[in-house]
CSV table of C-alpha atoms and ligand atoms in Angstrom, one decimal:
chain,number,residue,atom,x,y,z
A,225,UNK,CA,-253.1,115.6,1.5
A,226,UNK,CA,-253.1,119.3,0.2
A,227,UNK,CA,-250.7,119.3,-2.5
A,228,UNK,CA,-249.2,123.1,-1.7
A,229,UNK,CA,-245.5,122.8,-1.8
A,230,UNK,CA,-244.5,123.7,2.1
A,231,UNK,CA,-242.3,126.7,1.5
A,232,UNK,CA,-239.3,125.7,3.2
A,233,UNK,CA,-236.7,129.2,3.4
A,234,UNK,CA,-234.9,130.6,1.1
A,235,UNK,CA,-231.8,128.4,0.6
A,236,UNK,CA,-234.3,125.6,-0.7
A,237,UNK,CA,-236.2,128.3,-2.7
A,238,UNK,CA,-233.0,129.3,-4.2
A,239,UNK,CA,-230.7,126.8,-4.1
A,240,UNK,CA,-229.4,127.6,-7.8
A,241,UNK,CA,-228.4,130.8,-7.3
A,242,UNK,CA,-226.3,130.1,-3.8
A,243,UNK,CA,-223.1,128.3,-2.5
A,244,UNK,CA,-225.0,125.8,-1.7
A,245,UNK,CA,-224.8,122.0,-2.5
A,246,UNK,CA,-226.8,119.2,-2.3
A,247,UNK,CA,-224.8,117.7,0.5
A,248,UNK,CA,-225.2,120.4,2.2
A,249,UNK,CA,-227.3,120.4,5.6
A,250,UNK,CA,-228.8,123.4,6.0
A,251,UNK,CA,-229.8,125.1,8.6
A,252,UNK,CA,-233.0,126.9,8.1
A,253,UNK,CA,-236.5,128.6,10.6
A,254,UNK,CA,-238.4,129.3,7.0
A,255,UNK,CA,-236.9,132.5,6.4
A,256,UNK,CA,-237.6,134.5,3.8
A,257,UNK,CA,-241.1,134.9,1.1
A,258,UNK,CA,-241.9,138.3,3.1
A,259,UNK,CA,-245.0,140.0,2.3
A,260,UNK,CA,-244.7,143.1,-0.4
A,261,UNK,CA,-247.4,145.4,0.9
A,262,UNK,CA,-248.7,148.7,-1.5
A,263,UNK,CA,-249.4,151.1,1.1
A,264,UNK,CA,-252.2,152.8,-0.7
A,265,UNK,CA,-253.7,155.2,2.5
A,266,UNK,CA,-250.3,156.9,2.5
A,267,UNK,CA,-249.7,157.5,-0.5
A,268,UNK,CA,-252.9,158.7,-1.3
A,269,UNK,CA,-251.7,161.7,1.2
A,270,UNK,CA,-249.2,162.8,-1.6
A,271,UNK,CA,-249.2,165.4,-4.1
A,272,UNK,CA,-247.8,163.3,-6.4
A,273,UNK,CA,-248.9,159.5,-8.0
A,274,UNK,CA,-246.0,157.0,-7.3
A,275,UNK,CA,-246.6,153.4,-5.9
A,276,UNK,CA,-244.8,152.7,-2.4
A,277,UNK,CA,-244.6,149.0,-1.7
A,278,UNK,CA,-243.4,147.9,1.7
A,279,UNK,CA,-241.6,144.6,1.8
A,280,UNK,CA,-241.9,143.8,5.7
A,281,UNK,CA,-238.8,142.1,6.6
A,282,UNK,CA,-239.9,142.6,10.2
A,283,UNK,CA,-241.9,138.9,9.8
A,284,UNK,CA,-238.8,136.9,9.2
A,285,UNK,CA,-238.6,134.2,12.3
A,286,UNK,CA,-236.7,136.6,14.2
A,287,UNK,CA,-238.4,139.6,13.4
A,288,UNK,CA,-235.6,141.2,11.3
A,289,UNK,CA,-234.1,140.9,7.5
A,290,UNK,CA,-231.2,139.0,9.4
A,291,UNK,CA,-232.6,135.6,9.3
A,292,UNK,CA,-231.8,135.9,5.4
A,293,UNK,CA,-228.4,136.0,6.1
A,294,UNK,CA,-228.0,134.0,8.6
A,295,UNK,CA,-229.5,131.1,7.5
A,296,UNK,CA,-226.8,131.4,4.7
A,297,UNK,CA,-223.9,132.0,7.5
A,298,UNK,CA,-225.0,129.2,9.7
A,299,UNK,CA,-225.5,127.3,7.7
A,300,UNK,CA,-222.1,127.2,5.9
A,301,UNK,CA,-220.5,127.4,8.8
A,302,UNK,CA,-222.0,124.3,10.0
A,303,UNK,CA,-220.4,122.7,6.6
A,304,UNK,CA,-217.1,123.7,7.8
A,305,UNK,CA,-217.5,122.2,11.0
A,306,UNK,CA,-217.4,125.2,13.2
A,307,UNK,CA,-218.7,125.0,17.1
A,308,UNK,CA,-219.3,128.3,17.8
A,309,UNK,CA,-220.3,131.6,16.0
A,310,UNK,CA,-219.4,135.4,17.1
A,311,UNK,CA,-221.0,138.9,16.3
A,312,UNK,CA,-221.1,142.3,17.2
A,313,UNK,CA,-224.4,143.6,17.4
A,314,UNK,CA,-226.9,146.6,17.6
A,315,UNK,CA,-229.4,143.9,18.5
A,316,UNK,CA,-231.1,142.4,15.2
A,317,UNK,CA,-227.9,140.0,14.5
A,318,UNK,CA,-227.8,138.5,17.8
A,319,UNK,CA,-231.0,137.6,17.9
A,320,UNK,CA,-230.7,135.9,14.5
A,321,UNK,CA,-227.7,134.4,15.9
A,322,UNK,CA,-228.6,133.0,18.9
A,323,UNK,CA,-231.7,131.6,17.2
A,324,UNK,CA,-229.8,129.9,13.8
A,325,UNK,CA,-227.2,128.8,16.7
A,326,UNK,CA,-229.5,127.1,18.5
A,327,UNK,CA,-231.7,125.5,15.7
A,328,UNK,CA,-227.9,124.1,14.9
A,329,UNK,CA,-226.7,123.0,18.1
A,330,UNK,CA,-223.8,125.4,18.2
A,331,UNK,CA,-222.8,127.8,20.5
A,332,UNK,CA,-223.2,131.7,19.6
A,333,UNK,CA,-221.2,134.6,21.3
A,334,UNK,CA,-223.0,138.1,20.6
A,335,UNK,CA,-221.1,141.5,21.8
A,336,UNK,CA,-223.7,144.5,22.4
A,337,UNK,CA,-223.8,147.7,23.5
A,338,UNK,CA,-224.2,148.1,27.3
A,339,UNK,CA,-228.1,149.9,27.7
A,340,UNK,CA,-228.1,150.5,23.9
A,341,UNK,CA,-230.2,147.7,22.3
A,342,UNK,CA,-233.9,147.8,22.2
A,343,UNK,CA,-235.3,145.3,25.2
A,344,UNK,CA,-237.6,143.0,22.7
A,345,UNK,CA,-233.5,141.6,21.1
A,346,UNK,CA,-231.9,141.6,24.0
A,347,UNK,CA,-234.8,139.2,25.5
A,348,UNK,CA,-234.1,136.9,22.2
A,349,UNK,CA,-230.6,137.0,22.6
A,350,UNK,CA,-231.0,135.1,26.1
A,351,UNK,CA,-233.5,133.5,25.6
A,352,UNK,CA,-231.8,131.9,23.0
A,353,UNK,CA,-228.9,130.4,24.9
A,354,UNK,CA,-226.6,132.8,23.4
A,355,UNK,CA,-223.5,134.0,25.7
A,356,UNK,CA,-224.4,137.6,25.7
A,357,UNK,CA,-221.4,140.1,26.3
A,358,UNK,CA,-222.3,143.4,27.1
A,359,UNK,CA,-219.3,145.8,26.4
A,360,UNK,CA,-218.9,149.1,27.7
A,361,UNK,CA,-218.6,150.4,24.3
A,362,UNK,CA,-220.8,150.8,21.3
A,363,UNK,CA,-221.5,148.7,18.2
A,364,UNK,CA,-218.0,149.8,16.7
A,365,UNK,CA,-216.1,148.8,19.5
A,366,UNK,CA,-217.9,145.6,19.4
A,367,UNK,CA,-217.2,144.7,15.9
A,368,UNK,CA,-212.9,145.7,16.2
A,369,UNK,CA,-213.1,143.0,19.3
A,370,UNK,CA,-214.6,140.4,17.2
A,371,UNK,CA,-212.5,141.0,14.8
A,372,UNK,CA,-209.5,140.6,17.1
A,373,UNK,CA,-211.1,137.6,19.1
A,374,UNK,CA,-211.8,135.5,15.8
A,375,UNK,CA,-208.0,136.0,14.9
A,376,UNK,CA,-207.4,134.4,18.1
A,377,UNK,CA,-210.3,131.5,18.7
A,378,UNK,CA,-212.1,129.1,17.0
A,379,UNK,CA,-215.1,131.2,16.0
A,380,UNK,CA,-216.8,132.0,12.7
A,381,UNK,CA,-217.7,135.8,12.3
A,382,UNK,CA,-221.3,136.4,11.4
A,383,UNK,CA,-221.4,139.8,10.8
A,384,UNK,CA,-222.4,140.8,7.7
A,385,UNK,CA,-218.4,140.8,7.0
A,386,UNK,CA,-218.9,137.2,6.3
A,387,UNK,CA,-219.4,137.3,2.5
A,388,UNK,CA,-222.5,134.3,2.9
A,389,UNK,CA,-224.6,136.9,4.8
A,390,UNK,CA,-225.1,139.1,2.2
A,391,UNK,CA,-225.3,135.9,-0.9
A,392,UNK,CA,-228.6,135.2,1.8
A,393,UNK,CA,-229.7,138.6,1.7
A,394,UNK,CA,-229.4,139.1,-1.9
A,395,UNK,CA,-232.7,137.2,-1.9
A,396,UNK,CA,-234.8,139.8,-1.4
A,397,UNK,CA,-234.3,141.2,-4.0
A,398,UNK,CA,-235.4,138.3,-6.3
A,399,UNK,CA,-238.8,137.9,-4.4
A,400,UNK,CA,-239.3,141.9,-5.3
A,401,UNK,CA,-238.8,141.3,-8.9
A,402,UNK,CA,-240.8,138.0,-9.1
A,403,UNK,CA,-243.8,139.7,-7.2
A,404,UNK,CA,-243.7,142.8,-9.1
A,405,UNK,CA,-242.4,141.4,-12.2
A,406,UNK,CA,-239.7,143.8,-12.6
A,407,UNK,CA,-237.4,145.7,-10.4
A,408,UNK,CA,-238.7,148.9,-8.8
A,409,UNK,CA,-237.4,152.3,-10.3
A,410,UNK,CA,-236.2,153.1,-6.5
A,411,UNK,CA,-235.4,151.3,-3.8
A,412,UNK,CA,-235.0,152.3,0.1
A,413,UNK,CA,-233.1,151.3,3.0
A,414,UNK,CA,-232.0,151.8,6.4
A,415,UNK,CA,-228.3,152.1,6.5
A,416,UNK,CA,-226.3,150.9,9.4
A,417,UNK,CA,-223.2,148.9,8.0
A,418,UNK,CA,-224.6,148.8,4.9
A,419,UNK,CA,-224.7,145.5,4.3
A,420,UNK,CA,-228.6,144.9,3.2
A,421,UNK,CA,-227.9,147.6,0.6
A,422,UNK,CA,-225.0,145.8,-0.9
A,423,UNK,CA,-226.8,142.5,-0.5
A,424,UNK,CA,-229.9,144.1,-2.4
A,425,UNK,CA,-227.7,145.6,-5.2
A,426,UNK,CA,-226.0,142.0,-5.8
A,427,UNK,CA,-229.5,140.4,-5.8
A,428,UNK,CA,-230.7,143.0,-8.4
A,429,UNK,CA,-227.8,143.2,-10.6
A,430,UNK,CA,-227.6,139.3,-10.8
A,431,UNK,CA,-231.5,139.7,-12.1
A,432,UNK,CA,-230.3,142.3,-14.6
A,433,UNK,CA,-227.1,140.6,-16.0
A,434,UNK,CA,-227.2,138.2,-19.1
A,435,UNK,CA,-223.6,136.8,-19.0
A,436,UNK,CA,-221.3,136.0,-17.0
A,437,UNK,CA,-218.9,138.9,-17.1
A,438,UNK,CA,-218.6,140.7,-13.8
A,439,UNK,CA,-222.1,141.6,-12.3
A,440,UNK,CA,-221.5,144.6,-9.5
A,441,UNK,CA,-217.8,144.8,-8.2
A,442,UNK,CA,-220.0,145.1,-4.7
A,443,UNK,CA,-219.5,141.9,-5.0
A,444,UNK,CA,-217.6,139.9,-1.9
A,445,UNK,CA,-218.8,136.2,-3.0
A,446,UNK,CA,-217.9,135.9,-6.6
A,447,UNK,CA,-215.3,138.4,-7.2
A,448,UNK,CA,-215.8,139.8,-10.6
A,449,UNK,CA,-216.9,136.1,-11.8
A,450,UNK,CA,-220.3,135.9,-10.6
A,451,UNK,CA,-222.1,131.7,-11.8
A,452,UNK,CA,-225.4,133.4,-9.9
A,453,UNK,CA,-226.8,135.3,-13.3
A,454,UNK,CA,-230.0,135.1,-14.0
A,455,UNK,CA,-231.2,137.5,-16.6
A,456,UNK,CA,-234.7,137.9,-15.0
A,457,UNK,CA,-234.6,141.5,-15.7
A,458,UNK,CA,-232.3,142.2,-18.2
A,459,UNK,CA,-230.0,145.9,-18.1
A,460,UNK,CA,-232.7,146.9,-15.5
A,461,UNK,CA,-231.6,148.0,-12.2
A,462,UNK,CA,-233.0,150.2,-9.5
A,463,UNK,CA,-231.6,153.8,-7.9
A,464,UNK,CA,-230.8,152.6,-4.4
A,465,UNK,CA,-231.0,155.1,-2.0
A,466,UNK,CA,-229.6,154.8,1.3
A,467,UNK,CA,-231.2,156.8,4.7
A,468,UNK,CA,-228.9,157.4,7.8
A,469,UNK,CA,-229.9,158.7,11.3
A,470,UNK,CA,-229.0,162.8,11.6
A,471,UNK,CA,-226.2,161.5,14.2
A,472,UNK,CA,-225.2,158.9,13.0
A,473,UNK,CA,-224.7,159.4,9.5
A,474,UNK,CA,-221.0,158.6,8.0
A,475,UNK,CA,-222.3,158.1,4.1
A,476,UNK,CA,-223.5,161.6,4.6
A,477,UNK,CA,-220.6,163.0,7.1
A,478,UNK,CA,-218.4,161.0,4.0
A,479,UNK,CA,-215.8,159.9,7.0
A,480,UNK,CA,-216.5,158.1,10.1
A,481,UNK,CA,-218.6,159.0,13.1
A,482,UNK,CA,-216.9,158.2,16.5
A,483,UNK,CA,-219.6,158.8,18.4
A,484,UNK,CA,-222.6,157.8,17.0
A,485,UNK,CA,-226.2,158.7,18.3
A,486,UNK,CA,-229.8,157.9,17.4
A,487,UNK,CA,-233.2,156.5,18.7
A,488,UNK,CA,-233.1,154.2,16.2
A,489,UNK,CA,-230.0,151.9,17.4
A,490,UNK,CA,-230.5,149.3,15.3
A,491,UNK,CA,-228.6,151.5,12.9
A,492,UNK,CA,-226.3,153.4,15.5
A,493,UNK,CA,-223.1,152.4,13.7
A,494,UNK,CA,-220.1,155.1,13.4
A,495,UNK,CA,-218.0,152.8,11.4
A,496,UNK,CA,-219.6,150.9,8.7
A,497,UNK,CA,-218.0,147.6,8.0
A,498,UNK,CA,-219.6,147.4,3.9
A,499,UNK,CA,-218.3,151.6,3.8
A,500,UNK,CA,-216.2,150.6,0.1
A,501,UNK,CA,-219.1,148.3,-1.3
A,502,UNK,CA,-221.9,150.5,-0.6
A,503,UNK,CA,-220.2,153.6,-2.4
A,504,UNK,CA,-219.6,151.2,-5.5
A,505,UNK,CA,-223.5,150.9,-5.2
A,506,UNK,CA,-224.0,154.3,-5.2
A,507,UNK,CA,-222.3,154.8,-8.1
A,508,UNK,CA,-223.0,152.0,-10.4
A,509,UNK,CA,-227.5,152.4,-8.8
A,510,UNK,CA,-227.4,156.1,-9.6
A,511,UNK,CA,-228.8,156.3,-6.3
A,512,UNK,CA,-227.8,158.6,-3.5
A,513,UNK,CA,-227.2,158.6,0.5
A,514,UNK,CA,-229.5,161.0,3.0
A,515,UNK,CA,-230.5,161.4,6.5
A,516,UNK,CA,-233.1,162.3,8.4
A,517,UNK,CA,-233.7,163.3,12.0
A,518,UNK,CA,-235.1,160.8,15.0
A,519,UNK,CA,-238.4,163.1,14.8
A,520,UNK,CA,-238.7,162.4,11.2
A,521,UNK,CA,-237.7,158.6,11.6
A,522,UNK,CA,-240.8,158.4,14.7
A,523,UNK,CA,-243.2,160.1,12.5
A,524,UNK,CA,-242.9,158.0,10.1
A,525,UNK,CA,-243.1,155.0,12.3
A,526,UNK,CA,-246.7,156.4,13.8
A,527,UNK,CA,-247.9,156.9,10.0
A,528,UNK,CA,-247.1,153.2,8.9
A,529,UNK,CA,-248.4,151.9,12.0
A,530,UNK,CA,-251.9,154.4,11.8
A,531,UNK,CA,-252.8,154.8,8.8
A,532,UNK,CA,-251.3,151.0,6.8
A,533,UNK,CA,-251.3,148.5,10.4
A,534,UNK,CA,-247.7,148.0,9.5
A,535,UNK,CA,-245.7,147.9,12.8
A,536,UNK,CA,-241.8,148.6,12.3
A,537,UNK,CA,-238.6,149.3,14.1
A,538,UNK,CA,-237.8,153.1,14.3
A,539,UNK,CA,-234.8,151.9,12.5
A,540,UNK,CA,-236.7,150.3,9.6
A,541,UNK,CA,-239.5,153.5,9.4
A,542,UNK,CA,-236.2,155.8,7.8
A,543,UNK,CA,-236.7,154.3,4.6
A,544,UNK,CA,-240.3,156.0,4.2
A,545,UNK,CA,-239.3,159.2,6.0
A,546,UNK,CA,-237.0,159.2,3.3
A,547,UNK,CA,-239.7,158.5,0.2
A,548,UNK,CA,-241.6,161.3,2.0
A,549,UNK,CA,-238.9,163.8,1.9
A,550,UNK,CA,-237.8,162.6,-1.9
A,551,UNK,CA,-241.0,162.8,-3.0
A,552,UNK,CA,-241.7,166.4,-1.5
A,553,UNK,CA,-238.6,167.9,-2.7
A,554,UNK,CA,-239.1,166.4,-6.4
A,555,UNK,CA,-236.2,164.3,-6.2
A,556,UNK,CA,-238.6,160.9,-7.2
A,557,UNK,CA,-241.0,161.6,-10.8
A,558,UNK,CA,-244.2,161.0,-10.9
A,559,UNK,CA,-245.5,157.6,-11.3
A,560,UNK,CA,-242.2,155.9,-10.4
A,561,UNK,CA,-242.5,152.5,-8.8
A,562,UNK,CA,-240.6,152.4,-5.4
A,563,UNK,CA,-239.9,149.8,-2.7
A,564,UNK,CA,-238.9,150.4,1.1
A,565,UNK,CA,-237.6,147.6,3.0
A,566,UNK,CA,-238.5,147.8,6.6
A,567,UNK,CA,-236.2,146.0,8.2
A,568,UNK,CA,-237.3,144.8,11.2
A,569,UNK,CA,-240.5,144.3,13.6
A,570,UNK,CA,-242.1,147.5,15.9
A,571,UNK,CA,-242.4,144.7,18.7
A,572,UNK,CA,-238.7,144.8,18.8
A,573,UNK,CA,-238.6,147.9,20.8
A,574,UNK,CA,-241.9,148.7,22.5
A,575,UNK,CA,-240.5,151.0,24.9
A,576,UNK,CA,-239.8,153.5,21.7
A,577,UNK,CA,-242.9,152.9,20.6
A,578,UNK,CA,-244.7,153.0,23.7
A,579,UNK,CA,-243.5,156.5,24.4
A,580,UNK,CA,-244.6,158.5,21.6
A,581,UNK,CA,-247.4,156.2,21.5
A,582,UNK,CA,-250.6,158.6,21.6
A,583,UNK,CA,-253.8,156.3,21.4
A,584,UNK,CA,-256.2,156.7,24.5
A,585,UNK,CA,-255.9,153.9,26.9
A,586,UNK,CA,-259.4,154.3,29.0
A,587,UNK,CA,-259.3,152.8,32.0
A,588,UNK,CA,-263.1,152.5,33.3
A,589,UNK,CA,-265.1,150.3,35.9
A,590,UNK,CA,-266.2,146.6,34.7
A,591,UNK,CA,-269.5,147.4,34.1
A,592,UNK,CA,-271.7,147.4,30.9
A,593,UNK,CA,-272.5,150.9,31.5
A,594,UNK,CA,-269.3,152.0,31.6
A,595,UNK,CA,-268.1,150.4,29.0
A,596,UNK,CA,-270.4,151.5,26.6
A,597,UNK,CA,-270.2,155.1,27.6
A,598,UNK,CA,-266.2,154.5,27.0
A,599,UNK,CA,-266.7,153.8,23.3
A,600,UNK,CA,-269.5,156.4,22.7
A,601,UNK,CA,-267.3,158.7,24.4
A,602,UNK,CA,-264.6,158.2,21.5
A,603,UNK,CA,-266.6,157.3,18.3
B,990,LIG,C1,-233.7,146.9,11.8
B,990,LIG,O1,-228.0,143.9,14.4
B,990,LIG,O2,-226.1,146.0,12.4
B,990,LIG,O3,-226.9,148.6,6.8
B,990,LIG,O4,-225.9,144.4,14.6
B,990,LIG,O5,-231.2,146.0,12.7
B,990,LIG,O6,-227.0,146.1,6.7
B,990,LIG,O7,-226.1,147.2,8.7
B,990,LIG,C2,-228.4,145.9,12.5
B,990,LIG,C3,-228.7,146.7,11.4
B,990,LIG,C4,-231.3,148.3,9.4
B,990,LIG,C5,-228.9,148.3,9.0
B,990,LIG,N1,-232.4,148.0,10.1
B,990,LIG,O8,-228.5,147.3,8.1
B,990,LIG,C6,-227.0,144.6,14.0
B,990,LIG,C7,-227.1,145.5,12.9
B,990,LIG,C8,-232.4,147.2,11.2
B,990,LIG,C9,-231.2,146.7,11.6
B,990,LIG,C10,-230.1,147.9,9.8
B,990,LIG,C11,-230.0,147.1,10.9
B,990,LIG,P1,-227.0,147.3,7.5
């Protein structure tokens, strides 16, 4: 038998640096161990030399950077014996949900917004077996009900609120600096809640620290006494910087947005739940928060998907709009190393993608002739 170790998810990869014991069962789809891809034909476009790596959360089991928390969230939650887990949800998280729910033989009730989420998540959510409630309301609304409901019933909250989402998530950070064998000098997101930020500073900042005083005071988990260090990359630490939809952009607004708009409604969210812990990133990264428009957010979809293969979200694409607009305005130096997380699958909405899609789709007789005129037609 091919002796490979069978890569298992991420709890087993990482056991030592979770809450996790050995008596713990956990509950797991093989999440995790994304590929980090150097997407060499764009940057090649630039005027400047810096490397771009794309780590392409979009082929976790569920399509989406969720499944690293979740996998955490179920499966403590199965540990405390809970029957049923709850979220509010622009989409990704109830697909994770209803998946990790299943997979543990628990019951998961998702709230999303009526019309609002992208067709390829709601189909997940149902699929399933997840009690899906559509609220007339938005992803804010959503997430104040659950709050309120979980107060009142005996359901565990699996919003990134729930501090073992983001000790899941953190994890990405540790496969960028093992494949790259440091951190990078920037590193990208979507932000929506901003909870994958956060998670990504705690992952890197446990990497950088070489005792046990307090890591990042983004910290939910360990409170200012964090047992995770691991002194991979010691003092080294990325700029994060943080990219919001043009309408729906709080971190840039700096105060809430009641009505949030944007193509990209993965990250339509008004009222984000990690709004304290992602301004201590800020601030302790060196990084900064910017937006950028659903034009920019589409082109940059088409570009990953033309010129690299790489088929994301709209959502997940603002991440290298924003390295294209940092890089232009001289914000990035040359040769800096600089990683984008793309957060989640282009199959998740291909209505989006479908629409602004511009290949030729030649529809012709079924005849040899034809055919082969068609592709000498468009050489
Ligand atoms: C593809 O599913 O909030 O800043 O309810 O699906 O950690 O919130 C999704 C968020 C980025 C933003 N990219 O991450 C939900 C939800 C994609 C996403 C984000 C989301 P956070």
């Amino acid at each position: 038998m091919n002796s490979r170790k069978r890569y298992t998810g991420l709890i087993d990869n990482y056991r030592h640096r979770l809450p996790i014991n050995n008596k713990t069962k956990v509950i797991s789809l093989g999440e995790g161990n994304t590929p980090l891809i150097k997407i060499r034909n764009i940057m090649s476009t630039l005027d400047k030399h810096v490397d771009i790596y794309v780590k392409y959360e979009g082929l976790n089991p569920t399509g989406s950077f969720k499944d690293r928390g979740m996998t955490m969230a179920v499966t403590k939650a199965i540990e405390s014996d809970a029957k049923a887990i709850i979220c509010a949800s622009t989409g990704n998280t109830s697909a994770s949900a209803a998946a990790y729910a299943a997979r543990a033989g628990i019951t998961a009730f998702v709230l999303i917004p009526d019309g609002k989420i992208a067709q390829g998540k709601l189909v997940q959510a149902m699929v399933g077996g997840a009690v899906v409630i559509q609220i007339k309301g938005n992803f804010d609304d959503g997430m104040r009900l659950v709050k309120e409901v979980a107060d009142k019933a005996p359901v565990t909250i699996v919003n990134s609120i729930n501090p073992f989402r983001l000790q899941g998530q953190k994890t990405a950070a540790f496969e960028i600096i093992e494949e790259l064998g440091k951190p990078p000098d920037f590193h990208y997101l979507p932000v929506g809640n901003a909870g994958n930020i956060t998670a990504h500073w705690i992952g890197y900042s446990e990497c950088a620290a070489t005792d046990s005083k307090q890591v990042t005071k983004a910290c939910a988990y360990c409170k200012g006494d964090c047992s995770y260090i691991d002194g991979s990359s010691p003092g080294v630490r990325p700029k994060m910087v943080g990219y919001q939809a043009s309408g729906s952009a709080p971190f840039i607004r700096g105060n809430m947005v009641d009505k949030p708009e944007t193509i990209a409604t993965a990250i339509r969210i008004g009222h984000p739940q990690s709004w304290d812990y992602a301004w201590i990133v800020d601030e302790e990264s060196g990084g900064w928060f910017d937006e950028c428009n659903d034009e920019e957010i589409l082109a940059a979809q088409k570009m990953l998907a033309e010129r690299e293969g790489i088929f994301c979200e709209p959502a997940s694409a603002i991440s290298l709009a924003g390295v294209l607009k940092d890089v232009e305005s001289g914000k990035i130096p040359e040769n800096s190393l600089i990683v984008c997380t793309l957060t989640g699958h282009g199959l998740k909405d291909p209505d989006t993608a479908i629409k602004q899609s511009t290949a030729p789709v030649v529809q012709v007789e079924a005849t040899l002739e034809k055919v082969k005129s068609a592709i000498l037609d468009n050489m």
